[in-house]
Amino acid sequence: MTRCLNCGSERDADVCDYCGLNSAAAEFSLRKKLLNRTAIFLVGAILFVAATGMYAALDSDEMLIFGGILFFAALALAIVVERRAVRHAETEALKRVYYGLIPVPWILGALLMANGALDASAPHIEETRVVSKFSMRGPVPSRRLIVRSWREGHWVERLPVTFADFDRFNRGDAIEVKVKDGLTDIPWVESVSHP
Ligand SMILES: [Zn+2]
């Protein structure tokens, strides 16, 4: 007894009683759905990365690392489901886990957007000093000013900044960081300036 790759109902003949597809057509249908949903997942991942850049959360790097792990785990799962579909093996459980992961980058991206866009809290100014700078080129360029942290339990903050701000500050400079608390308690940097 195997399950139909298209509709998931149990079947004992080549043609599924429920949806009427034979095993080859069901395999094609599943792989097409996988591809479409993977496209939706990828767009969500881009939105998530854009959201981390738009309202620069203090913990952007941790979020991007978490997002990256999730991203590659989900794609690995999609590949396993696809390979199993080719062999007409059981895919139902793994497929559901994968489909469950697809909205996650959209939800996280929307959460980060709302956290910044709908944040009505008053900004507070933190005075600190630049200890280092870090810049990485590539498809997702990142520029960070590394400053001494004002938060308990943190040594430094890695502030995501624009190219202009990155150039304006040097190691050892005093810096004023305008921080907002965030709608969902994810603190983010509104701007940085010289005192
Ligand atoms: Zn079926």
PDB file of N, CA and C and ligand atoms in Angstrom, residues 3-11 15-22 26, ligand 1:
ATOM      1  N   ARG A   3       0.915   5.710  -0.922  1.00  0.00           N
ATOM      2  CA  ARG A   3       0.036   6.874  -1.014  1.00  0.00           C
ATOM      3  C   ARG A   3       0.231   7.557  -2.362  1.00  0.00           C
ATOM      4  N   CYS A   4      -0.873   8.149  -2.840  1.00  0.00           N
ATOM      5  CA  CYS A   4      -0.820   8.902  -4.090  1.00  0.00           C
ATOM      6  C   CYS A   4       0.046  10.141  -3.870  1.00  0.00           C
ATOM      7  N   LEU A   5       1.011  10.391  -4.772  1.00  0.00           N
ATOM      8  CA  LEU A   5       1.899  11.548  -4.613  1.00  0.00           C
ATOM      9  C   LEU A   5       1.141  12.856  -4.825  1.00  0.00           C
ATOM     10  N   ASN A   6       0.028  12.778  -5.550  1.00  0.00           N
ATOM     11  CA  ASN A   6      -0.724  14.006  -5.816  1.00  0.00           C
ATOM     12  C   ASN A   6      -1.635  14.387  -4.656  1.00  0.00           C
ATOM     13  N   CYS A   7      -2.511  13.476  -4.248  1.00  0.00           N
ATOM     14  CA  CYS A   7      -3.518  13.863  -3.256  1.00  0.00           C
ATOM     15  C   CYS A   7      -3.271  13.241  -1.888  1.00  0.00           C
ATOM     16  N   GLY A   8      -2.356  12.291  -1.780  1.00  0.00           N
ATOM     17  CA  GLY A   8      -2.021  11.719  -0.482  1.00  0.00           C
ATOM     18  C   GLY A   8      -2.929  10.595  -0.032  1.00  0.00           C
ATOM     19  N   SER A   9      -3.971  10.254  -0.814  1.00  0.00           N
ATOM     20  CA  SER A   9      -4.842   9.155  -0.380  1.00  0.00           C
ATOM     21  C   SER A   9      -4.175   7.808  -0.678  1.00  0.00           C
ATOM     22  N   GLU A  10      -4.561   6.810   0.100  1.00  0.00           N
ATOM     23  CA  GLU A  10      -3.951   5.493  -0.072  1.00  0.00           C
ATOM     24  C   GLU A  10      -4.490   4.857  -1.351  1.00  0.00           C
ATOM     25  N   ARG A  11      -3.626   4.099  -1.994  1.00  0.00           N
ATOM     26  CA  ARG A  11      -4.094   3.461  -3.219  1.00  0.00           C
ATOM     27  C   ARG A  11      -3.363   2.135  -3.417  1.00  0.00           C
ATOM     28  N   VAL A  15      -3.589   3.709 -10.859  1.00  0.00           N
ATOM     29  CA  VAL A  15      -4.417   4.912 -10.956  1.00  0.00           C
ATOM     30  C   VAL A  15      -5.097   5.155  -9.609  1.00  0.00           C
ATOM     31  N   CYS A  16      -4.956   6.396  -9.119  1.00  0.00           N
ATOM     32  CA  CYS A  16      -5.529   6.748  -7.823  1.00  0.00           C
ATOM     33  C   CYS A  16      -7.049   6.835  -7.923  1.00  0.00           C
ATOM     34  N   ASP A  17      -7.761   6.167  -6.974  1.00  0.00           N
ATOM     35  CA  ASP A  17      -9.231   6.189  -6.979  1.00  0.00           C
ATOM     36  C   ASP A  17      -9.764   7.591  -6.739  1.00  0.00           C
ATOM     37  N   TYR A  18      -8.999   8.364  -5.971  1.00  0.00           N
ATOM     38  CA  TYR A  18      -9.518   9.645  -5.500  1.00  0.00           C
ATOM     39  C   TYR A  18      -9.339  10.759  -6.536  1.00  0.00           C
ATOM     40  N   CYS A  19      -8.108  10.914  -7.040  1.00  0.00           N
ATOM     41  CA  CYS A  19      -7.881  12.032  -7.970  1.00  0.00           C
ATOM     42  C   CYS A  19      -7.750  11.577  -9.417  1.00  0.00           C
ATOM     43  N   GLY A  20      -7.663  10.278  -9.657  1.00  0.00           N
ATOM     44  CA  GLY A  20      -7.675   9.767 -11.022  1.00  0.00           C
ATOM     45  C   GLY A  20      -6.343   9.847 -11.759  1.00  0.00           C
ATOM     46  N   LEU A  21      -5.278  10.262 -11.060  1.00  0.00           N
ATOM     47  CA  LEU A  21      -3.967  10.347 -11.719  1.00  0.00           C
ATOM     48  C   LEU A  21      -3.223   9.018 -11.566  1.00  0.00           C
ATOM     49  N   ASN A  22      -2.484   8.639 -12.610  1.00  0.00           N
ATOM     50  CA  ASN A  22      -1.624   7.470 -12.441  1.00  0.00           C
ATOM     51  C   ASN A  22      -0.334   7.906 -11.752  1.00  0.00           C
ATOM     52  N   ALA A  26       0.985  11.717 -11.104  1.00  0.00           N
ATOM     53  CA  ALA A  26       0.988  12.201  -9.719  1.00  0.00           C
ATOM     54  C   ALA A  26       2.373  12.711  -9.341  1.00  0.00           C
TER      55      ALA A  26
HETATM   56 ZN    ZN B   1      -4.559  10.808  -5.833  1.00  0.00          ZN
END
